[in-house]
mmCIF file of C-alpha atoms and ligand atoms in Angstrom:
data_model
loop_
_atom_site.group_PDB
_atom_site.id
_atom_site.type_symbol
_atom_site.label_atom_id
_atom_site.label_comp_id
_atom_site.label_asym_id
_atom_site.label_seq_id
_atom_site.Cartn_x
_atom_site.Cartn_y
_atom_site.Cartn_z
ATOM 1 C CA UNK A 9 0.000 0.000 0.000
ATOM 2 C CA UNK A 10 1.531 3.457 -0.802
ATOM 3 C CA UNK A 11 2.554 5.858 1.773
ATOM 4 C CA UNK A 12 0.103 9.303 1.768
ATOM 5 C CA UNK A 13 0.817 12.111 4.604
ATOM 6 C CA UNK A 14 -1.853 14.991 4.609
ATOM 7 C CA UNK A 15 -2.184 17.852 7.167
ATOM 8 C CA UNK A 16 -2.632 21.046 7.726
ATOM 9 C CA UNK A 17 -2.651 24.166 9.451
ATOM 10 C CA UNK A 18 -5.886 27.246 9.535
ATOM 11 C CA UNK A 19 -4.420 30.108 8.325
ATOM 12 C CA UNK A 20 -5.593 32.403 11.606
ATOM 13 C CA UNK A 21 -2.124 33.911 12.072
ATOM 14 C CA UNK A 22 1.581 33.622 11.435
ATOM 15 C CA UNK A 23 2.994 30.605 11.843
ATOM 16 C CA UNK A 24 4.850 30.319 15.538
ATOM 17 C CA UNK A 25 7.655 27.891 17.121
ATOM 18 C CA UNK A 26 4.669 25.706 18.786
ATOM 19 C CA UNK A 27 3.459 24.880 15.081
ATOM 20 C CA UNK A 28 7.235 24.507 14.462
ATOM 21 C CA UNK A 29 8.341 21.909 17.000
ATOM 22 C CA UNK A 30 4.671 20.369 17.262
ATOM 23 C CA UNK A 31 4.601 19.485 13.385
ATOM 24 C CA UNK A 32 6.249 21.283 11.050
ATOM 25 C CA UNK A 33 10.133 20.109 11.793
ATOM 26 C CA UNK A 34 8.746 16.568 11.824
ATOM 27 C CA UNK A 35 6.669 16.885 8.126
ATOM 28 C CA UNK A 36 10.192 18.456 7.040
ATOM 29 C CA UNK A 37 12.331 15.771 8.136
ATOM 30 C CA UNK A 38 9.392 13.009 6.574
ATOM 31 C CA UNK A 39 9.192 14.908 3.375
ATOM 32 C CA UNK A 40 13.341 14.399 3.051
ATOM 33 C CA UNK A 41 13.088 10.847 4.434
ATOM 34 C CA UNK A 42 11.786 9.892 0.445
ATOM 35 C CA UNK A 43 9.490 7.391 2.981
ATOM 36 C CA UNK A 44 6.459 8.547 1.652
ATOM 37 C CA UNK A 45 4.819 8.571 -1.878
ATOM 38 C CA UNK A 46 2.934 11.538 -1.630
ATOM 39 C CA UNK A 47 2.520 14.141 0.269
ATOM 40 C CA UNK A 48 -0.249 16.844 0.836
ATOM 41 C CA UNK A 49 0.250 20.006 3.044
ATOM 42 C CA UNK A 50 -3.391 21.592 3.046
ATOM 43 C CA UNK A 51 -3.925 25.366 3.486
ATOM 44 C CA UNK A 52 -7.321 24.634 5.561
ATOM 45 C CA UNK A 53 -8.932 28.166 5.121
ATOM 46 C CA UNK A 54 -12.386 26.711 4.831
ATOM 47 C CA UNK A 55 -12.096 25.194 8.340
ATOM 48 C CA UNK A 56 -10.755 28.518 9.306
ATOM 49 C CA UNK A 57 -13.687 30.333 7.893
ATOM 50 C CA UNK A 58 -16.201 28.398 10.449
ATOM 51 C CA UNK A 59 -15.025 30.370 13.361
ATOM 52 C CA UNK A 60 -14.367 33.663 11.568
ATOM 53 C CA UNK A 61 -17.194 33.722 8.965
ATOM 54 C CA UNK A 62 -17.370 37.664 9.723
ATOM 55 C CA UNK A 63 -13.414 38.247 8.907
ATOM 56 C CA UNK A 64 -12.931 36.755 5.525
ATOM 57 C CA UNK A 65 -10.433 39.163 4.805
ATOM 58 C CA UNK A 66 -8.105 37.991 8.067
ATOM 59 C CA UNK A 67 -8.001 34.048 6.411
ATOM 60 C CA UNK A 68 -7.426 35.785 2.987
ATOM 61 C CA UNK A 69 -4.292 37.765 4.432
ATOM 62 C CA UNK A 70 -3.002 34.522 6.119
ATOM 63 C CA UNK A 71 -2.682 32.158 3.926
ATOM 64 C CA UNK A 72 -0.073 33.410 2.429
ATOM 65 C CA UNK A 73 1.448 34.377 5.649
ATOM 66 C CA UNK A 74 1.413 30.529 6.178
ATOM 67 C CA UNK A 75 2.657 29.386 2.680
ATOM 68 C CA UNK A 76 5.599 31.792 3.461
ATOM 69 C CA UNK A 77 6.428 29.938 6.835
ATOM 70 C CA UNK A 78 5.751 26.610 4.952
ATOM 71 C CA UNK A 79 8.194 27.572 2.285
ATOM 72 C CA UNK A 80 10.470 29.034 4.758
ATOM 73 C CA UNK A 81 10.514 26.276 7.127
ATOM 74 C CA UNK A 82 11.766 24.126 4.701
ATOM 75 C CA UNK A 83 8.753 22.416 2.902
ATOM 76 C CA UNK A 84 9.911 21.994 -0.644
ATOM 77 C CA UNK A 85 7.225 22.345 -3.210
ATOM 78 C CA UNK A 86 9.149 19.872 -5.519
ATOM 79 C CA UNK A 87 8.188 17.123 -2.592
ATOM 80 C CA UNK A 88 5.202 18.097 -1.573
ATOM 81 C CA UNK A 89 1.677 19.184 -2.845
ATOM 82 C CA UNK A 90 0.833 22.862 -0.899
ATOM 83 C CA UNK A 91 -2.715 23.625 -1.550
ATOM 84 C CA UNK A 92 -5.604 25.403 -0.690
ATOM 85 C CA UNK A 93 -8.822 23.698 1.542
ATOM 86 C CA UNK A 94 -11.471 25.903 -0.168
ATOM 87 C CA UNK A 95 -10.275 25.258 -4.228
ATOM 88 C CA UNK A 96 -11.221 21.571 -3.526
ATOM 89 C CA UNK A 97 -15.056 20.851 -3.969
ATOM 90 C CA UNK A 98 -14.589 17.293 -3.611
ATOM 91 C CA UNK A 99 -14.266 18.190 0.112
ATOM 92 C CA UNK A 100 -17.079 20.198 0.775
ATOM 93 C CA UNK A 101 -19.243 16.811 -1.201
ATOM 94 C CA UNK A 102 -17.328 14.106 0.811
ATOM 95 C CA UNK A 103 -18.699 15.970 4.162
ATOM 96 C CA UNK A 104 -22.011 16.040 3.115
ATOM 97 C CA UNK A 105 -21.165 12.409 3.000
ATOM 98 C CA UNK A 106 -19.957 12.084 6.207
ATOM 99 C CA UNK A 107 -22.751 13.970 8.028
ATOM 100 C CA UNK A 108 -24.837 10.703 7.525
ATOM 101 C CA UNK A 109 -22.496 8.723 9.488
ATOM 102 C CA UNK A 110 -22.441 10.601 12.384
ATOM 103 C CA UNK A 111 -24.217 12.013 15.196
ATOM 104 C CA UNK A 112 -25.029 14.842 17.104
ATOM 105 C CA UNK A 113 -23.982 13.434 20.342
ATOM 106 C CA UNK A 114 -21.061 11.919 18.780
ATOM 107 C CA UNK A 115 -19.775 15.797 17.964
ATOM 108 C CA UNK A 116 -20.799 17.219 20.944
ATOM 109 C CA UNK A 117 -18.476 14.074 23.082
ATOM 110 C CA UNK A 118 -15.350 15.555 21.060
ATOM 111 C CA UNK A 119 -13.208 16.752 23.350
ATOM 112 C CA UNK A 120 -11.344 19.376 20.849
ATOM 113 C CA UNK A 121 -14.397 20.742 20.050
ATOM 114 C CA UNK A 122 -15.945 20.757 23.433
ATOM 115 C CA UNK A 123 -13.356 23.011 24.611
ATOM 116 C CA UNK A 124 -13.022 25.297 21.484
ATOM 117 C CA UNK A 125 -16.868 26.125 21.771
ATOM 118 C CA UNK A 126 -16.077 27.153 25.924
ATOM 119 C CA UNK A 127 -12.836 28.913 24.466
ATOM 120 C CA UNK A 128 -14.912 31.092 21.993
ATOM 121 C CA UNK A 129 -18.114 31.805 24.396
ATOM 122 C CA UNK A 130 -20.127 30.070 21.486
ATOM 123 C CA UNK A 131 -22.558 28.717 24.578
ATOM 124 C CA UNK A 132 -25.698 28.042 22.178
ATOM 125 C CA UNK A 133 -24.740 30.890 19.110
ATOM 126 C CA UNK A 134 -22.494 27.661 17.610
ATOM 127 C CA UNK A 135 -21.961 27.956 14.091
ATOM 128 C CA UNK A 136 -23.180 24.643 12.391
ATOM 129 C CA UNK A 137 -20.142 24.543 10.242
ATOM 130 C CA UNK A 138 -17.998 24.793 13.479
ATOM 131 C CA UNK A 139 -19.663 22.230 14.870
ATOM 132 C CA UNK A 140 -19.351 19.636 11.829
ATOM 133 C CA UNK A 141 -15.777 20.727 11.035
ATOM 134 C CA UNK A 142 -14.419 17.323 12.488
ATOM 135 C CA UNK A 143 -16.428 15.831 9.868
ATOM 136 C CA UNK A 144 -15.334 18.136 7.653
ATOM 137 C CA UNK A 145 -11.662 17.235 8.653
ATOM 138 C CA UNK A 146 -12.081 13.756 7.944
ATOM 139 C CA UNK A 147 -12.925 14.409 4.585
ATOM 140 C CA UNK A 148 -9.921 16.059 4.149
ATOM 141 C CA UNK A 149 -7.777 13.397 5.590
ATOM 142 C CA UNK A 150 -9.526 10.196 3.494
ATOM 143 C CA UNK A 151 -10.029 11.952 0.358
ATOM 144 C CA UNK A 152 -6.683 11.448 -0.076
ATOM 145 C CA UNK A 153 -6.336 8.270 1.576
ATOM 146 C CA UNK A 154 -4.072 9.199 4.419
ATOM 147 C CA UNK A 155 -1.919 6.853 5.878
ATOM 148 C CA UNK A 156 0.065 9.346 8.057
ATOM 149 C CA UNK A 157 -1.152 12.758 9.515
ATOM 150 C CA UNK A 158 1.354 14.801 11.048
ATOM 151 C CA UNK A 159 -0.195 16.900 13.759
ATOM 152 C CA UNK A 160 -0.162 18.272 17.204
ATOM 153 C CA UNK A 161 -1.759 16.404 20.560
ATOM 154 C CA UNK A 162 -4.514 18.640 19.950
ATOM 155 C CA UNK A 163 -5.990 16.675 16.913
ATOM 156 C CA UNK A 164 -6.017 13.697 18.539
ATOM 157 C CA UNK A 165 -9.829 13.485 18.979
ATOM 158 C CA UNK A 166 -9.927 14.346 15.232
ATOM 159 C CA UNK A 167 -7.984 11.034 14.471
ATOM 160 C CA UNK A 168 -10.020 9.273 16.247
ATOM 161 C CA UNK A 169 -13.056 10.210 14.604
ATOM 162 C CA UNK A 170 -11.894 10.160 11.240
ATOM 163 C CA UNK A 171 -11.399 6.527 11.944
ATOM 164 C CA UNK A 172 -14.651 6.208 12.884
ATOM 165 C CA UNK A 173 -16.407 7.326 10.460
ATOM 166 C CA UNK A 174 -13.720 5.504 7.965
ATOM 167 C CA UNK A 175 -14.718 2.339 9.710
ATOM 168 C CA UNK A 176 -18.907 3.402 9.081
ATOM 169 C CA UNK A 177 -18.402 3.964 5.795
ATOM 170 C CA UNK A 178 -16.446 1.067 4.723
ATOM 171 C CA UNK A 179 -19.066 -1.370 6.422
ATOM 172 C CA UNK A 180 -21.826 0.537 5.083
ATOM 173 C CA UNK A 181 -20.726 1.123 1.521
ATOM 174 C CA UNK A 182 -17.644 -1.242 0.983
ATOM 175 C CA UNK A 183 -13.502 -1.241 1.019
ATOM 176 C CA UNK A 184 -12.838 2.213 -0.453
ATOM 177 C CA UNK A 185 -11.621 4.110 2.630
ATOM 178 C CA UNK A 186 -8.255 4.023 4.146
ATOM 179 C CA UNK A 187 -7.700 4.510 8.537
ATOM 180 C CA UNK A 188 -5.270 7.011 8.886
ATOM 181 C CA UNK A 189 -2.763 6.673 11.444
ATOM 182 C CA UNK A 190 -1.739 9.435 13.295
ATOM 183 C CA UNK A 191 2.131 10.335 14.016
ATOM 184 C CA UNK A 192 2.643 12.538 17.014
ATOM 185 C CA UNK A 193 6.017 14.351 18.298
ATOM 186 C CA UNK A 194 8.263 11.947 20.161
ATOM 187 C CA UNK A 195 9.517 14.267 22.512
ATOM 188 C CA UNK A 196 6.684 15.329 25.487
ATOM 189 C CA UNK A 197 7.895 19.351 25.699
ATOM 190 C CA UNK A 198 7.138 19.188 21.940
ATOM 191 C CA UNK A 199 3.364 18.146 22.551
ATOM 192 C CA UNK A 200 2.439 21.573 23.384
ATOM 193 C CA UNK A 201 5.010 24.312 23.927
ATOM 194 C CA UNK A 202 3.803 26.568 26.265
ATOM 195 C CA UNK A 203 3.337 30.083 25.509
ATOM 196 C CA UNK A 204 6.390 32.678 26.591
ATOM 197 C CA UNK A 205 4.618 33.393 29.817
ATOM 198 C CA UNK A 206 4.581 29.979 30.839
ATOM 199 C CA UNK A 207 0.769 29.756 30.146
ATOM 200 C CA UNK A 208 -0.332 26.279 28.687
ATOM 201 C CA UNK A 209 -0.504 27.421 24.676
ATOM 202 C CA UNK A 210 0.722 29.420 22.683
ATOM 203 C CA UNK A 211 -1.872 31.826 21.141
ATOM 204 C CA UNK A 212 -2.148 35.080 19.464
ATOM 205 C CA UNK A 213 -4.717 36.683 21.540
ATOM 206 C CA UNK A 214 -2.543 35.524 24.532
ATOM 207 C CA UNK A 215 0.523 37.425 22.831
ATOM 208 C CA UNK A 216 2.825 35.290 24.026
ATOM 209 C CA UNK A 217 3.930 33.422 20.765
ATOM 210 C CA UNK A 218 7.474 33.359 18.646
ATOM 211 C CA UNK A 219 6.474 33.027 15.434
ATOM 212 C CA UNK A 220 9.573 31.624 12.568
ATOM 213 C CA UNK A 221 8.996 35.297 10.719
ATOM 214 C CA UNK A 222 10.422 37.047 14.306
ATOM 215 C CA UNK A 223 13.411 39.001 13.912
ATOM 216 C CA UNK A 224 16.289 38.751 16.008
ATOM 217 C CA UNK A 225 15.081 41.962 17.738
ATOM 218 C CA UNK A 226 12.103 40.761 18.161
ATOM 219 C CA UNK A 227 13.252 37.306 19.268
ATOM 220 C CA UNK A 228 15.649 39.250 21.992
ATOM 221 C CA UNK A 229 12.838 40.635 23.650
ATOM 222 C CA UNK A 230 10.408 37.522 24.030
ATOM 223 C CA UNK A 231 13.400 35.157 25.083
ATOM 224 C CA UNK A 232 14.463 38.461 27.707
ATOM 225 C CA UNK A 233 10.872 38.700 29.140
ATOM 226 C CA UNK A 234 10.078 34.400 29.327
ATOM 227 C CA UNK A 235 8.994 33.075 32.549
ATOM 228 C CA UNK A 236 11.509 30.967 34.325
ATOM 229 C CA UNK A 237 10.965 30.218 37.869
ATOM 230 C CA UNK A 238 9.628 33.332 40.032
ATOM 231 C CA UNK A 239 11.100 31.495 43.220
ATOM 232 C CA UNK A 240 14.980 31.978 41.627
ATOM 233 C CA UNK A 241 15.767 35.575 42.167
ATOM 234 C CA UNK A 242 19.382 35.290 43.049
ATOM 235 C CA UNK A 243 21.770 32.997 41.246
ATOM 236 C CA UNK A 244 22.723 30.941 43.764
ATOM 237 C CA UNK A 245 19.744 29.691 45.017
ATOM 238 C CA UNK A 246 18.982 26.588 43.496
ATOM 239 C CA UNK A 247 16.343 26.644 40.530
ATOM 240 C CA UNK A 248 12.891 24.437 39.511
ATOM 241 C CA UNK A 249 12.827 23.561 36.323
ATOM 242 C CA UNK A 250 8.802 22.696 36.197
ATOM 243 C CA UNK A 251 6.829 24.676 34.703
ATOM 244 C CA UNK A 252 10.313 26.847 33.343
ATOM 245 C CA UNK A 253 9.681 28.061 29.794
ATOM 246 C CA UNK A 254 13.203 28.611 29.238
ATOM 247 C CA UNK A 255 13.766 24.531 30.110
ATOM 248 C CA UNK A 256 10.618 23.415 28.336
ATOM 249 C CA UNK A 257 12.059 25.177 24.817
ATOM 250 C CA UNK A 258 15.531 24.308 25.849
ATOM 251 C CA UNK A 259 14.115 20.843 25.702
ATOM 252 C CA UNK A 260 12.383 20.810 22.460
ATOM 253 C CA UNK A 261 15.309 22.576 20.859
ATOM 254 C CA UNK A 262 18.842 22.326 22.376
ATOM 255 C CA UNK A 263 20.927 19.022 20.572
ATOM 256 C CA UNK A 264 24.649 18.259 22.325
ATOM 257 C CA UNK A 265 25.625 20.107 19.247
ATOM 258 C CA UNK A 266 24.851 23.214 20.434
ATOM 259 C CA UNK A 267 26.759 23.406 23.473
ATOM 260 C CA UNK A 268 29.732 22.748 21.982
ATOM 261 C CA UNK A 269 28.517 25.899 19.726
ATOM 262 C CA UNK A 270 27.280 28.634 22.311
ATOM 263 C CA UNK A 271 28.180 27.103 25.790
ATOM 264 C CA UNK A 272 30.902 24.762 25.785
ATOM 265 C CA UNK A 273 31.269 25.055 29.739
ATOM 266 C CA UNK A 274 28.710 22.324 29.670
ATOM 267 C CA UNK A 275 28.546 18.515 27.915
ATOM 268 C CA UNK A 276 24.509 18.518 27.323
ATOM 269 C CA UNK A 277 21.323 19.703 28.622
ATOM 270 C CA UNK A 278 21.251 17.471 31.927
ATOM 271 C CA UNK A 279 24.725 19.666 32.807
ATOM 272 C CA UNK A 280 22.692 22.298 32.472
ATOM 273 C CA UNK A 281 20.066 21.434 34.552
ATOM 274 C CA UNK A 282 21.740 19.511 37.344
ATOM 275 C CA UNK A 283 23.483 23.250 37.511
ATOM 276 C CA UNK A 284 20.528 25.346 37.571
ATOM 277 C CA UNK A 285 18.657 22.907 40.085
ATOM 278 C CA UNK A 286 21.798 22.720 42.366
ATOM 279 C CA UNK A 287 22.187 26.213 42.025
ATOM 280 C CA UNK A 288 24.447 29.134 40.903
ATOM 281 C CA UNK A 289 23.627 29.412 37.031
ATOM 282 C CA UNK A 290 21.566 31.949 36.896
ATOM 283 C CA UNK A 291 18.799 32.654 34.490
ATOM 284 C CA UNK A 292 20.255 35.050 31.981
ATOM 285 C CA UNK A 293 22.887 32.615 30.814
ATOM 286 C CA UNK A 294 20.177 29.836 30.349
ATOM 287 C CA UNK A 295 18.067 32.768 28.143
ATOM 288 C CA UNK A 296 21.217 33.778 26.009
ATOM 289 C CA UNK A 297 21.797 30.022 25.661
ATOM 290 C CA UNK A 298 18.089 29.440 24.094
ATOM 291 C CA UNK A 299 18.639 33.066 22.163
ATOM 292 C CA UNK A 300 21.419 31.633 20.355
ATOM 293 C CA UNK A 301 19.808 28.440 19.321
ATOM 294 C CA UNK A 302 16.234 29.681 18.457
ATOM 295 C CA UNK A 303 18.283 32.225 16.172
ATOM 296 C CA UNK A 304 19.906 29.164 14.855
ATOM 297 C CA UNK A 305 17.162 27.221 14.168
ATOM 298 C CA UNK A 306 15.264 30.243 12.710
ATOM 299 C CA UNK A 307 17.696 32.254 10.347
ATOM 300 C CA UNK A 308 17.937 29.796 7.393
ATOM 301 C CA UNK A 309 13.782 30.151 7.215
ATOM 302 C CA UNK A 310 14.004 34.244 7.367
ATOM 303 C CA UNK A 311 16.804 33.845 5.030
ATOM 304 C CA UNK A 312 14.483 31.487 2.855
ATOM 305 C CA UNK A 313 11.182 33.687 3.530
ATOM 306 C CA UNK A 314 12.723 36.897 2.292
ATOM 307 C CA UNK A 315 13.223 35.076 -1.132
ATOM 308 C CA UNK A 316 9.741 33.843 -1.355
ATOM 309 C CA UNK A 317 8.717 37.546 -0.643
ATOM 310 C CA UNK A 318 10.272 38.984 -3.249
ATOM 311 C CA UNK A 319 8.250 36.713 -5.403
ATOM 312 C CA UNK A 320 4.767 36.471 -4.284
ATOM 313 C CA UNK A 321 3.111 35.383 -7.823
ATOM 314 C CA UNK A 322 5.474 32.527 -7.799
ATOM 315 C CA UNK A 323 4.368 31.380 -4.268
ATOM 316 C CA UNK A 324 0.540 31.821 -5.365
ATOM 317 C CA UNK A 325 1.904 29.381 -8.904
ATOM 318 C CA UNK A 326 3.172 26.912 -5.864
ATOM 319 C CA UNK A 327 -0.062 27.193 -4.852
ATOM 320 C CA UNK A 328 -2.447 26.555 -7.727
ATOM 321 C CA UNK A 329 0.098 23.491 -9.013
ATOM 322 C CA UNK A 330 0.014 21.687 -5.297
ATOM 323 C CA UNK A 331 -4.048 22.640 -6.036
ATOM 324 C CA UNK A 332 -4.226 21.070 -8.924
ATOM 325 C CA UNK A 333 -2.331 17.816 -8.372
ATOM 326 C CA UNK A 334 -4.745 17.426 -5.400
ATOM 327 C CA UNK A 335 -7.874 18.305 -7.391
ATOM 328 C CA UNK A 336 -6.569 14.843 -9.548
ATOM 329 C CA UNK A 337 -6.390 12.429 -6.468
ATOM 330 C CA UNK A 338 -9.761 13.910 -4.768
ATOM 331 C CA UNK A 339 -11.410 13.504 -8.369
ATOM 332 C CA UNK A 340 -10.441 9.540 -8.349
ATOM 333 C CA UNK A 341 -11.447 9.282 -4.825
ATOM 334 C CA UNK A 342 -14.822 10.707 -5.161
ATOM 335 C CA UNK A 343 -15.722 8.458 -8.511
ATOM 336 C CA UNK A 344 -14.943 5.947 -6.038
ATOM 337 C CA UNK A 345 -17.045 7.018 -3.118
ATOM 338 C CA UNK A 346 -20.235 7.669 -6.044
ATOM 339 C CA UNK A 347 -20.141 3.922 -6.515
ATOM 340 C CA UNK A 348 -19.688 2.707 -3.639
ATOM 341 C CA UNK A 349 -22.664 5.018 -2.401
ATOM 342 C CA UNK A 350 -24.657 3.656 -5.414
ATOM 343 C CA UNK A 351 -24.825 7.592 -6.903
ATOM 344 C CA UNK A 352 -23.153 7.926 -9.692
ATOM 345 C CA UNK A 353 -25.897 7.218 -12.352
ATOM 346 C CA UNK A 354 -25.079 8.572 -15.335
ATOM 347 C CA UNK A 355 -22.164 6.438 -15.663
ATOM 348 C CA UNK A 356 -23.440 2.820 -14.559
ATOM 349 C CA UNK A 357 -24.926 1.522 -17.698
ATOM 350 C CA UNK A 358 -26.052 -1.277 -16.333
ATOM 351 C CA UNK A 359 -28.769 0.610 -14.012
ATOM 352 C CA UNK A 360 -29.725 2.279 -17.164
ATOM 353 C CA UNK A 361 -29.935 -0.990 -18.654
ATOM 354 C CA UNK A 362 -31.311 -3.270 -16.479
ATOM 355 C CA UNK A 363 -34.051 -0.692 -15.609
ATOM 356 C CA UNK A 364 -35.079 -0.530 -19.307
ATOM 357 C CA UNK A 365 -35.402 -3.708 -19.230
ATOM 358 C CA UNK A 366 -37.869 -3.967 -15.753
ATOM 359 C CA UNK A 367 -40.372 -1.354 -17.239
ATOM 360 C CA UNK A 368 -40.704 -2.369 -20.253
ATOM 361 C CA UNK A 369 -41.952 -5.646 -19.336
ATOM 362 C CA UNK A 370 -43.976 -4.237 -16.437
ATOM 363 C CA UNK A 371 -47.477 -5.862 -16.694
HETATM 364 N N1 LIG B 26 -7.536 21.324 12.579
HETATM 365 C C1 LIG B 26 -6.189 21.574 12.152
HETATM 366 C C2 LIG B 26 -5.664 22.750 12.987
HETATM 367 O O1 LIG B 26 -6.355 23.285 13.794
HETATM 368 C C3 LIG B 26 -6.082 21.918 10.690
HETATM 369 C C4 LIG B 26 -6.553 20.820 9.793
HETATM 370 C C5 LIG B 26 -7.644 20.851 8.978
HETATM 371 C C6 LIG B 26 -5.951 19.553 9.637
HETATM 372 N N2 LIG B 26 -7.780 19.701 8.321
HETATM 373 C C7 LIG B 26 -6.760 18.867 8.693
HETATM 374 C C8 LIG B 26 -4.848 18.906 10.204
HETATM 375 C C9 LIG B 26 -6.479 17.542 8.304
HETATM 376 C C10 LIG B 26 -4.572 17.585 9.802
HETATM 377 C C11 LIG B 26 -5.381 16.912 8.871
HETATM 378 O O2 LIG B 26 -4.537 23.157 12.821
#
């Protein structure tokens, strides 16, 4: 069986380091493994658009702010399809599909959504196509036949009812779906990087995000003001390092490399920390540490993002050809699907035939 990754990001905002270490580094490294047969990075501004139906023109402005960080973060268009969630109307038919196999209760038990709806003080003013858009995700996944989606903790729940409904469909209808599997980062501080402020997420409204388009200015000052541990005020008291931002990214970024780079009084991170904990390393030199390596990490992608700037039209021609290519493998999927759901009339012949046949020999 061929190897398919598909996912995604809404284009709300600018991609930030969360996205980075939760997702993106790993579809990067996967897309250069030459592991997979194809690969589909989907632009999902319809699932943005059913939480921000009012502000069109904010998903408008970010998806290219998002092909930008895809581009600059390495994603290779040569590898990988980029497209866009709304330019594929195979999706929008597949969930209409889908809404049959599921219910309302079933929706309202996903966890993901349950806590979106209390996040956006929807109460009982929930969009319909907010509440359906794990459904709608599905599609997105299986219409491609997914073996592999890339994603954050968060989408979990998703996975789990993609499979579902895979699983419905295939009994219902027949073999034509495929249960995707989903591939999660291996390292816990990666599952969710907090925010700079030590708060559980990172999100815009929160303002405490690094996004990969920060400049080093801009980086200085988030990595200056991060919360450490509020009990370490002089540097040779000993340090926690739970709930310490500055460990947390330290752990989803630092490699041995790096200390022989920036900090060679120490071997690896567990130095580090046995220091801090023991106490005497105080928190500055543990900041200017993680400066240097998120500056590391991030200057080949502003490097590569000012190139794609400069040529905008060509990123939107990445764009329509990832479309494109995808609009080809959702077209064979949903022939499929017609079949198997016993609608596709105008090109079974033998329904035409065979019901020529019954009435005109009716009595
Ligand atoms: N829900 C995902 C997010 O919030 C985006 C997304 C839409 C997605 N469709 C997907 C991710 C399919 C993986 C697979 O970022």
């Amino acid at each position: 069986m061929s190897k398919i990754i598909l996912t995604g990001d809404r284009p709300t905002g600018k991609l930030h380091i969360g996205h980075y270490v939760g997702s993106l580094r790993r579809r990067v490294e996967l897309q250069n493994s030459g592991e997979f047969d194809k690969i589909f990075i989907m632009i999902a501004d319809a699932q943005a658009l059913t939480d921000n139906a009012d502000n069109p023109e904010k998903i408008r402005q970010n998806v290219i702010e998002v092909a930008l960080d895809y581009l600059a973060a390495g994603l290779d268009p040569e590898k990988c399809n980029i497209f866009i969630q709304s330019a594929i109307p195979e999706l929008t038919e597949l969930t209409f599909y889908y809404m049959n196999l599921v219910t309302v209760s079933r929706l309202q038990r996903n966890p993901t959504v349950k806590s979106e709806i209390q996040a956006r003080n929807f109460e009982a003013n929930i969009p319909v196509g907010f509440f359906c858009y794990p459904i709608s995700q599905a599609a997105d996944i299986t219409l491609f036949k997914a073996t592999t989606v890339p994603v954050g903790e968060d989408q979990k729940p998703m996975l789990e009812q993609t499979n579902e409904i895979v699983r419905r469909f295939n009994n219902t209808y027949g073999e034509i779906l495929v249960e995707p599997k989903i591939l999660l980062p291996d390292n816990a501080a990666c599952l969710r990087l907090p925010g700079t402020d030590g708060k559980a997420k990172m999100s815009k409204s929160l303002g405490n995000c690094i996004y990969l388009s920060d400049s080093p200015k801009e980086l200085k000052v988030k990595v200056n003001s991060m919360y450490t541990d509020p009990e370490h005020i002089h540097v040779e008291q000993p340090g926690h390092l739970e709930g310490n931002t500055v460990f947390t990214y330290l752990d989803a970024f630092c490699i041995d490399d790096d200390f022989g780079k920036f900090l060679p009084e120490y071997k690896n991170l567990q130095e580090l920390k046995d220091h801090y904990t023991r106490g005497g390393l105080g928190d500055g030199t543990c900041k200017k540490f993680l400066l240097n390596i998120l500056n590391d990490r991030l200057e080949p992608m502003r490097q590569r993002r000012k190139q794609y700037e400069q040529d905008i039209p060509g990123v939107y021609d990445i764009l329509r050809k990832g479309t494109e290519e995808a609009r080809k493998v959702a077209a064979k999927t949903i022939e499929e699907v017609r079949h198997a759901m016993r609608i596709d009339y105008f090109d079974d012949h033998e329904l035409i035939s065979s019901q020529s046949e019954y009435f005109k020999n009716k009595k």
